[in-house]
C-alpha cells in the first residue's frame, strides 16, 4: 500500500502570468475546484493518507485552502447550508505537511525536499498541472503494479510528435497490458532526438532509493535538477516501469488545455451541463453563421 503522496507546487506558473503573479497556479479553479484539489482527491481516493505539499513563495493560499475556516463554517451552519458546510469541512480533515522549496531548482529537487517525511517508504507523486478525469483508475492501477513488482512505476501517454518537447520521453520494452520496462528517458527532446512518442505524465509511484540518486545529481536540462535524469540512473540499476494511460488527461498547465478541461468538466457537472450545453450550441451556431 502507498500511504504517502507528494505534490510539488513550488513552480512559478509563468505560463499563466499575470494571473499567477501573486497567486499560486495550483489554485486556479476548474469549474469550482482548484487544480490541486483534484490531485489531492485522486490521491485520497486510493488510500493515501499523508499528503506532502512542496510549496514556495506566493503559495500561502494553498495552505489556507486546506485549513479550517471557522468563520465560514459558522456562517454556513447558521444559514443551514449543509451541503456547502460538508464541502468546506471535508478539506480541513486531511493531514498535510508543507515543505518550502526555497528556490525553484526543478522537479527532482522539489521531490528531494520531501525526503524527511517519506521515511523510507514508496510514495506517490502527483503534478497538479496534469488533471486526470475524476473517477479514472490510473493511480490505483499504478499502485497495484508498483506493489506487485516492488518497483517504480511512471504514467505514460502517447503524445503527438510535435509535443514531445514538452515531456520526458521514454524508450522501453513492451511487456503487454500497457506496461513497459523502461530502458532510458530523455527530458523534453527535440522531435528528431525523441526515442519514442511515449511521454511521461504527472503521476509517479517512486521507491525511496530515488532520494540517494537525487542527492548527488547535477543539474540537467534548463539548469534544474531533473527527476527524469534520476529515473534514468535508477532504470540502469533495476527495473523501472512505465504504464500507458489511455484515459482522459488535461494539460491544465497550458492555457488551451486549461480551457478544454474547464469546458469538459463543466459539461459533466450535473448542475451546469444543461445550461452550459445550450450556451455552447448557441455560440457554435453563431460562429458558423457569421
Ligand atoms: C515535468 C517533467 C517531465 C514530465 C512532465 C509531465 O515537466 O519534468 O518529464 O513529462 O512534468 O507533466 P514540467 O511540465 O513540469 O515542465
Short mmCIF file of N, CA and C in Angstrom, two decimals, residues 133-276:
data_model
loop_
_atom_site.label_atom_id
_atom_site.label_comp_id
_atom_site.label_asym_id
_atom_site.label_seq_id
_atom_site.Cartn_x
_atom_site.Cartn_y
_atom_site.Cartn_z
N UNK A 133 -9.08 12.85 -15.49
CA UNK A 133 -10.53 12.95 -15.33
C UNK A 133 -10.97 12.20 -14.07
N UNK A 134 -11.74 12.88 -13.19
CA UNK A 134 -12.15 12.24 -11.94
C UNK A 134 -12.82 10.88 -12.20
N UNK A 135 -12.54 9.92 -11.33
CA UNK A 135 -13.12 8.58 -11.48
C UNK A 135 -12.20 7.63 -12.23
N UNK A 136 -11.08 8.13 -12.77
CA UNK A 136 -10.15 7.26 -13.50
C UNK A 136 -9.46 6.29 -12.54
N UNK A 137 -9.07 5.13 -13.06
CA UNK A 137 -8.42 4.14 -12.20
C UNK A 137 -6.90 4.14 -12.40
N UNK A 138 -6.37 5.18 -13.04
CA UNK A 138 -4.92 5.20 -13.32
C UNK A 138 -4.07 5.00 -12.06
N UNK A 139 -4.27 5.85 -11.06
CA UNK A 139 -3.40 5.79 -9.88
C UNK A 139 -3.52 4.45 -9.12
N UNK A 140 -4.75 3.96 -8.86
CA UNK A 140 -4.84 2.64 -8.21
C UNK A 140 -4.16 1.54 -9.02
N UNK A 141 -4.25 1.60 -10.35
CA UNK A 141 -3.58 0.58 -11.17
C UNK A 141 -2.07 0.69 -11.03
N UNK A 142 -1.57 1.92 -11.01
CA UNK A 142 -0.11 2.10 -10.86
C UNK A 142 0.35 1.59 -9.49
N UNK A 143 -0.45 1.86 -8.47
CA UNK A 143 -0.08 1.41 -7.11
C UNK A 143 -0.03 -0.12 -7.07
N UNK A 144 -0.99 -0.75 -7.75
CA UNK A 144 -1.04 -2.22 -7.76
C UNK A 144 0.23 -2.78 -8.42
N UNK A 145 0.59 -2.22 -9.56
CA UNK A 145 1.77 -2.71 -10.28
C UNK A 145 3.03 -2.46 -9.43
N UNK A 146 3.13 -1.26 -8.87
CA UNK A 146 4.32 -0.91 -8.07
C UNK A 146 4.44 -1.85 -6.87
N UNK A 147 3.32 -2.19 -6.26
CA UNK A 147 3.35 -3.07 -5.08
C UNK A 147 3.74 -4.48 -5.50
N UNK A 148 3.14 -4.96 -6.58
CA UNK A 148 3.46 -6.33 -7.03
C UNK A 148 4.92 -6.47 -7.43
N UNK A 149 5.43 -5.45 -8.13
CA UNK A 149 6.80 -5.55 -8.66
C UNK A 149 7.84 -5.01 -7.67
N UNK A 150 7.39 -4.30 -6.67
CA UNK A 150 8.33 -3.66 -5.75
C UNK A 150 9.21 -2.66 -6.50
N UNK A 151 8.60 -1.96 -7.45
CA UNK A 151 9.40 -1.09 -8.33
C UNK A 151 8.71 0.26 -8.56
N UNK A 152 9.47 1.13 -9.19
CA UNK A 152 8.96 2.44 -9.59
C UNK A 152 8.07 2.29 -10.83
N UNK A 153 6.95 3.01 -10.83
CA UNK A 153 6.05 2.99 -11.99
C UNK A 153 5.70 4.43 -12.36
N UNK A 154 5.80 4.73 -13.64
CA UNK A 154 5.57 6.10 -14.13
C UNK A 154 4.42 6.07 -15.11
N UNK A 155 3.54 7.06 -15.06
CA UNK A 155 2.43 7.10 -16.03
C UNK A 155 2.92 7.65 -17.37
N UNK A 156 2.47 7.02 -18.44
CA UNK A 156 2.86 7.44 -19.79
C UNK A 156 1.62 7.73 -20.62
N UNK A 157 1.82 8.59 -21.62
CA UNK A 157 0.75 8.84 -22.58
C UNK A 157 1.38 8.97 -23.96
N UNK A 158 0.70 8.46 -24.96
CA UNK A 158 1.20 8.61 -26.33
C UNK A 158 0.95 10.07 -26.74
N UNK A 159 2.02 10.81 -27.06
CA UNK A 159 1.83 12.23 -27.40
C UNK A 159 2.16 12.46 -28.88
N UNK A 160 1.65 13.57 -29.41
CA UNK A 160 1.94 13.92 -30.80
C UNK A 160 3.44 14.20 -30.95
N UNK A 161 3.95 13.94 -32.16
CA UNK A 161 5.38 14.20 -32.39
C UNK A 161 5.74 15.66 -32.07
N UNK A 162 4.83 16.56 -32.43
CA UNK A 162 5.11 17.98 -32.22
C UNK A 162 5.10 18.35 -30.73
N UNK A 163 4.65 17.44 -29.89
CA UNK A 163 4.52 17.74 -28.46
C UNK A 163 5.63 17.12 -27.61
N UNK A 164 6.50 16.30 -28.23
CA UNK A 164 7.49 15.57 -27.41
C UNK A 164 8.39 16.53 -26.62
N UNK A 165 8.55 17.73 -27.14
CA UNK A 165 9.43 18.71 -26.47
C UNK A 165 8.88 19.20 -25.13
N UNK A 166 7.62 18.81 -24.81
CA UNK A 166 7.01 19.26 -23.54
C UNK A 166 7.12 18.21 -22.45
N UNK A 167 7.66 17.02 -22.79
CA UNK A 167 7.61 15.90 -21.85
C UNK A 167 8.95 15.19 -21.69
N UNK A 168 9.04 14.40 -20.61
CA UNK A 168 10.09 13.40 -20.54
C UNK A 168 9.64 12.27 -21.45
N UNK A 169 10.53 11.78 -22.31
CA UNK A 169 10.14 10.74 -23.28
C UNK A 169 10.93 9.47 -22.97
N UNK A 170 10.22 8.34 -23.02
CA UNK A 170 10.90 7.09 -22.64
C UNK A 170 11.24 6.22 -23.85
N UNK A 171 12.18 5.34 -23.60
CA UNK A 171 12.48 4.27 -24.53
C UNK A 171 12.26 3.00 -23.70
N UNK A 172 11.45 2.05 -24.20
CA UNK A 172 11.18 0.90 -23.34
C UNK A 172 10.74 -0.33 -24.11
N UNK A 173 10.69 -1.45 -23.40
CA UNK A 173 10.26 -2.72 -24.00
C UNK A 173 8.84 -3.03 -23.55
N UNK A 174 8.01 -3.34 -24.55
CA UNK A 174 6.60 -3.62 -24.29
C UNK A 174 6.45 -4.95 -23.55
N UNK A 175 5.87 -4.92 -22.36
CA UNK A 175 5.67 -6.16 -21.60
C UNK A 175 4.22 -6.61 -21.66
N UNK A 176 3.40 -5.91 -22.45
CA UNK A 176 1.99 -6.28 -22.59
C UNK A 176 1.14 -5.59 -21.52
N UNK A 177 -0.16 -5.48 -21.82
CA UNK A 177 -1.11 -4.89 -20.86
C UNK A 177 -0.80 -3.43 -20.54
N UNK A 178 -0.16 -2.73 -21.46
CA UNK A 178 0.12 -1.30 -21.24
C UNK A 178 1.38 -1.05 -20.41
N UNK A 179 2.09 -2.14 -20.05
CA UNK A 179 3.28 -1.99 -19.20
C UNK A 179 4.56 -2.00 -20.06
N UNK A 180 5.46 -1.09 -19.76
CA UNK A 180 6.74 -1.00 -20.48
C UNK A 180 7.88 -1.04 -19.48
N UNK A 181 8.87 -1.84 -19.76
CA UNK A 181 10.09 -1.78 -18.94
C UNK A 181 10.96 -0.68 -19.53
N UNK A 182 11.25 0.30 -18.74
CA UNK A 182 11.95 1.49 -19.27
C UNK A 182 13.45 1.25 -19.37
N UNK A 183 13.98 1.53 -20.57
CA UNK A 183 15.44 1.40 -20.77
C UNK A 183 16.13 2.75 -20.61
N UNK A 184 15.41 3.81 -20.90
CA UNK A 184 16.02 5.14 -20.76
C UNK A 184 14.97 6.23 -20.91
N UNK A 185 15.31 7.43 -20.46
CA UNK A 185 14.41 8.58 -20.58
C UNK A 185 15.21 9.80 -21.01
N UNK A 186 14.55 10.67 -21.76
CA UNK A 186 15.18 11.94 -22.16
C UNK A 186 14.21 13.06 -21.79
N UNK A 187 14.70 14.11 -21.16
CA UNK A 187 13.83 15.22 -20.78
C UNK A 187 13.65 16.17 -21.97
N UNK A 188 12.41 16.34 -22.38
CA UNK A 188 12.00 17.30 -23.41
C UNK A 188 12.92 17.32 -24.63
N UNK A 189 13.01 16.20 -25.34
CA UNK A 189 13.89 16.17 -26.51
C UNK A 189 13.28 16.89 -27.72
N UNK A 190 14.11 17.24 -28.68
CA UNK A 190 13.63 17.72 -29.99
C UNK A 190 12.98 16.51 -30.66
N UNK A 191 11.94 16.71 -31.47
CA UNK A 191 11.28 15.56 -32.10
C UNK A 191 12.26 14.60 -32.78
N UNK A 192 13.29 15.15 -33.42
CA UNK A 192 14.22 14.26 -34.14
C UNK A 192 15.07 13.40 -33.19
N UNK A 193 15.20 13.82 -31.95
CA UNK A 193 16.01 13.06 -30.98
C UNK A 193 15.17 12.18 -30.05
N UNK A 194 13.83 12.25 -30.20
CA UNK A 194 12.98 11.51 -29.25
C UNK A 194 13.03 10.01 -29.53
N UNK A 195 13.27 9.20 -28.48
CA UNK A 195 13.35 7.76 -28.70
C UNK A 195 11.99 7.10 -28.95
N UNK A 196 10.90 7.81 -28.64
CA UNK A 196 9.55 7.29 -28.89
C UNK A 196 8.59 8.47 -28.80
N UNK A 197 7.30 8.17 -28.82
CA UNK A 197 6.32 9.23 -28.58
C UNK A 197 5.62 9.01 -27.23
N UNK A 198 6.24 8.16 -26.39
CA UNK A 198 5.62 7.92 -25.08
C UNK A 198 6.14 8.93 -24.07
N UNK A 199 5.23 9.84 -23.69
CA UNK A 199 5.60 10.92 -22.79
C UNK A 199 5.21 10.60 -21.36
N UNK A 200 6.05 11.07 -20.44
CA UNK A 200 5.76 10.89 -19.01
C UNK A 200 4.72 11.93 -18.60
N UNK A 201 3.64 11.48 -17.98
CA UNK A 201 2.66 12.44 -17.44
C UNK A 201 2.76 12.45 -15.92
N UNK A 202 2.16 13.46 -15.30
CA UNK A 202 2.49 13.74 -13.90
C UNK A 202 1.94 12.82 -12.82
N UNK A 203 2.12 11.52 -12.96
CA UNK A 203 1.79 10.56 -11.90
C UNK A 203 2.94 9.56 -11.81
N UNK A 204 3.52 9.46 -10.63
CA UNK A 204 4.67 8.57 -10.42
C UNK A 204 4.45 7.81 -9.12
N UNK A 205 4.84 6.53 -9.09
CA UNK A 205 5.00 5.82 -7.82
C UNK A 205 6.50 5.55 -7.71
N UNK A 206 7.13 6.18 -6.73
CA UNK A 206 8.59 6.12 -6.63
C UNK A 206 9.03 5.29 -5.43
N UNK A 207 10.11 4.56 -5.62
CA UNK A 207 10.73 3.84 -4.50
C UNK A 207 11.70 4.81 -3.81
N UNK A 208 11.95 4.61 -2.50
CA UNK A 208 12.71 5.63 -1.77
C UNK A 208 14.18 5.73 -2.19
N UNK A 209 14.70 4.74 -2.94
CA UNK A 209 16.10 4.86 -3.37
C UNK A 209 16.30 6.00 -4.37
N UNK A 210 15.21 6.58 -4.85
CA UNK A 210 15.34 7.73 -5.76
C UNK A 210 16.05 8.89 -5.03
N UNK A 211 15.88 8.98 -3.71
CA UNK A 211 16.48 10.09 -2.95
C UNK A 211 18.01 10.05 -2.98
N UNK A 212 18.58 8.82 -2.89
CA UNK A 212 20.06 8.71 -2.91
C UNK A 212 20.58 9.28 -4.23
N UNK A 213 19.83 9.00 -5.30
CA UNK A 213 20.27 9.48 -6.62
C UNK A 213 20.10 11.00 -6.70
N UNK A 214 18.94 11.48 -6.24
CA UNK A 214 18.67 12.92 -6.33
C UNK A 214 19.68 13.74 -5.51
N UNK A 215 20.13 13.17 -4.41
CA UNK A 215 21.04 13.90 -3.52
C UNK A 215 22.36 14.28 -4.18
N UNK A 216 22.79 13.45 -5.13
CA UNK A 216 24.10 13.74 -5.73
C UNK A 216 23.98 14.14 -7.20
N UNK A 217 22.74 14.32 -7.63
CA UNK A 217 22.52 14.59 -9.07
C UNK A 217 22.86 16.04 -9.44
N UNK A 218 23.61 16.18 -10.53
CA UNK A 218 23.94 17.53 -11.01
C UNK A 218 22.73 18.08 -11.78
N UNK A 219 22.58 19.41 -11.81
CA UNK A 219 21.50 19.99 -12.60
C UNK A 219 21.58 19.55 -14.06
N UNK A 220 20.43 19.35 -14.67
CA UNK A 220 20.38 18.91 -16.06
C UNK A 220 19.73 19.96 -16.93
N UNK A 221 18.80 19.55 -17.77
CA UNK A 221 18.14 20.47 -18.72
C UNK A 221 17.63 21.73 -18.02
N UNK A 222 17.91 22.88 -18.60
CA UNK A 222 17.43 24.14 -18.04
C UNK A 222 18.09 24.51 -16.73
N UNK A 223 19.20 23.83 -16.39
CA UNK A 223 19.89 24.15 -15.13
C UNK A 223 19.15 23.65 -13.90
N UNK A 224 18.14 22.77 -14.10
CA UNK A 224 17.33 22.28 -12.97
C UNK A 224 17.66 20.83 -12.66
N UNK A 225 17.45 20.43 -11.39
CA UNK A 225 17.64 19.03 -11.01
C UNK A 225 16.42 18.27 -11.53
N UNK A 226 16.66 17.42 -12.52
CA UNK A 226 15.55 16.78 -13.24
C UNK A 226 15.24 15.39 -12.69
N UNK A 227 13.97 15.16 -12.37
CA UNK A 227 13.54 13.82 -11.95
C UNK A 227 13.83 12.81 -13.06
N UNK A 228 13.64 13.25 -14.30
CA UNK A 228 13.90 12.38 -15.45
C UNK A 228 15.33 11.81 -15.41
N UNK A 229 16.31 12.64 -15.07
CA UNK A 229 17.71 12.17 -15.02
C UNK A 229 17.88 11.14 -13.91
N UNK A 230 17.23 11.38 -12.76
CA UNK A 230 17.34 10.44 -11.64
C UNK A 230 16.71 9.10 -12.03
N UNK A 231 15.58 9.15 -12.73
CA UNK A 231 14.90 7.91 -13.14
C UNK A 231 15.76 7.14 -14.15
N UNK A 232 16.46 7.88 -14.96
CA UNK A 232 17.35 7.27 -15.95
C UNK A 232 18.45 6.46 -15.25
N UNK A 233 18.99 7.04 -14.20
CA UNK A 233 20.04 6.34 -13.43
C UNK A 233 19.43 5.11 -12.74
N UNK A 234 18.24 5.30 -12.17
CA UNK A 234 17.58 4.19 -11.46
C UNK A 234 17.30 3.03 -12.42
N UNK A 235 16.84 3.39 -13.65
CA UNK A 235 16.48 2.35 -14.63
C UNK A 235 17.69 1.53 -15.07
N UNK A 236 18.88 2.11 -14.93
CA UNK A 236 20.09 1.35 -15.29
C UNK A 236 20.47 0.38 -14.17
N UNK A 237 19.93 0.61 -12.98
CA UNK A 237 20.27 -0.23 -11.82
C UNK A 237 19.26 -1.34 -11.59
N UNK A 238 17.96 -1.00 -11.77
CA UNK A 238 16.93 -2.01 -11.51
C UNK A 238 15.67 -1.66 -12.28
N UNK A 239 14.72 -2.63 -12.39
CA UNK A 239 13.57 -2.36 -13.26
C UNK A 239 12.76 -1.12 -12.84
N UNK A 240 12.45 -0.32 -13.85
CA UNK A 240 11.55 0.83 -13.71
C UNK A 240 10.50 0.65 -14.80
N UNK A 241 9.23 0.81 -14.45
CA UNK A 241 8.16 0.54 -15.42
C UNK A 241 7.41 1.81 -15.79
N UNK A 242 6.91 1.80 -17.03
CA UNK A 242 6.00 2.84 -17.48
C UNK A 242 4.65 2.18 -17.70
N UNK A 243 3.59 2.90 -17.39
CA UNK A 243 2.24 2.35 -17.57
C UNK A 243 1.47 3.30 -18.47
N UNK A 244 1.09 2.80 -19.63
CA UNK A 244 0.46 3.66 -20.65
C UNK A 244 -0.99 3.96 -20.29
N UNK A 245 -1.28 5.23 -20.13
CA UNK A 245 -2.64 5.66 -19.76
C UNK A 245 -3.40 5.98 -21.04
N UNK A 246 -4.59 5.39 -21.16
CA UNK A 246 -5.36 5.65 -22.37
C UNK A 246 -6.61 6.46 -22.08
N UNK A 247 -6.79 6.86 -20.82
CA UNK A 247 -7.97 7.66 -20.46
C UNK A 247 -7.72 9.14 -20.73
N UNK A 248 -8.56 9.96 -20.13
CA UNK A 248 -8.52 11.40 -20.42
C UNK A 248 -7.66 12.16 -19.41
N UNK A 249 -6.67 12.88 -19.96
CA UNK A 249 -5.82 13.75 -19.13
C UNK A 249 -5.84 15.14 -19.74
N UNK A 250 -5.90 16.15 -18.90
CA UNK A 250 -5.85 17.52 -19.40
C UNK A 250 -4.54 18.15 -18.96
N UNK A 251 -3.89 18.83 -19.88
CA UNK A 251 -2.69 19.57 -19.52
C UNK A 251 -3.14 20.96 -19.07
N UNK A 252 -3.55 21.05 -17.80
CA UNK A 252 -4.10 22.30 -17.30
C UNK A 252 -3.03 23.33 -16.98
N UNK A 253 -1.76 22.99 -17.23
CA UNK A 253 -0.67 23.95 -17.06
C UNK A 253 -0.51 24.80 -18.32
N UNK A 254 -1.33 24.50 -19.32
CA UNK A 254 -1.27 25.19 -20.60
C UNK A 254 -2.63 25.86 -20.82
N UNK A 255 -2.64 27.06 -21.39
CA UNK A 255 -3.93 27.78 -21.47
C UNK A 255 -4.99 27.01 -22.24
N UNK A 256 -4.59 26.43 -23.39
CA UNK A 256 -5.57 25.71 -24.20
C UNK A 256 -6.07 24.47 -23.45
N UNK A 257 -5.14 23.73 -22.83
CA UNK A 257 -5.52 22.53 -22.07
C UNK A 257 -6.43 22.90 -20.90
N UNK A 258 -6.14 24.04 -20.30
CA UNK A 258 -6.94 24.50 -19.16
C UNK A 258 -8.38 24.80 -19.61
N UNK A 259 -8.48 25.45 -20.78
CA UNK A 259 -9.83 25.77 -21.29
C UNK A 259 -10.58 24.49 -21.66
N UNK A 260 -9.87 23.54 -22.27
CA UNK A 260 -10.52 22.26 -22.63
C UNK A 260 -11.05 21.56 -21.38
N UNK A 261 -10.20 21.55 -20.33
CA UNK A 261 -10.60 20.89 -19.08
C UNK A 261 -11.82 21.59 -18.49
N UNK A 262 -11.82 22.93 -18.52
CA UNK A 262 -12.94 23.68 -17.96
C UNK A 262 -14.24 23.31 -18.68
N UNK A 263 -14.18 23.32 -20.02
CA UNK A 263 -15.39 23.05 -20.79
C UNK A 263 -15.87 21.62 -20.54
N UNK A 264 -14.96 20.65 -20.60
CA UNK A 264 -15.40 19.26 -20.45
C UNK A 264 -15.90 18.96 -19.04
N UNK A 265 -15.23 19.50 -18.04
CA UNK A 265 -15.68 19.24 -16.67
C UNK A 265 -17.00 19.95 -16.39
N UNK A 266 -17.19 21.13 -16.98
CA UNK A 266 -18.47 21.83 -16.80
C UNK A 266 -19.60 21.04 -17.46
N UNK A 267 -19.30 20.43 -18.61
CA UNK A 267 -20.34 19.63 -19.29
C UNK A 267 -20.68 18.37 -18.49
N UNK A 268 -19.74 17.93 -17.63
CA UNK A 268 -20.02 16.73 -16.82
C UNK A 268 -20.66 17.08 -15.48
N UNK A 269 -20.77 18.37 -15.19
CA UNK A 269 -21.33 18.79 -13.90
C UNK A 269 -22.86 18.83 -14.01
N UNK A 270 -23.51 18.00 -13.19
CA UNK A 270 -24.97 17.85 -13.36
C UNK A 270 -25.72 19.18 -13.20
N UNK A 271 -25.21 20.06 -12.34
CA UNK A 271 -25.94 21.32 -12.12
C UNK A 271 -25.72 22.31 -13.27
N UNK A 272 -24.64 22.13 -14.01
CA UNK A 272 -24.29 23.13 -15.04
C UNK A 272 -24.55 22.66 -16.47
N UNK A 273 -24.52 21.35 -16.67
CA UNK A 273 -24.37 20.85 -18.04
C UNK A 273 -25.48 21.32 -18.98
N UNK A 274 -26.75 21.28 -18.54
CA UNK A 274 -27.84 21.63 -19.47
C UNK A 274 -27.68 23.07 -19.96
N UNK A 275 -27.51 24.01 -19.01
CA UNK A 275 -27.40 25.42 -19.37
C UNK A 275 -26.15 25.71 -20.18
N UNK A 276 -25.06 25.05 -19.80
CA UNK A 276 -23.79 25.32 -20.47
C UNK A 276 -23.80 24.76 -21.89
#
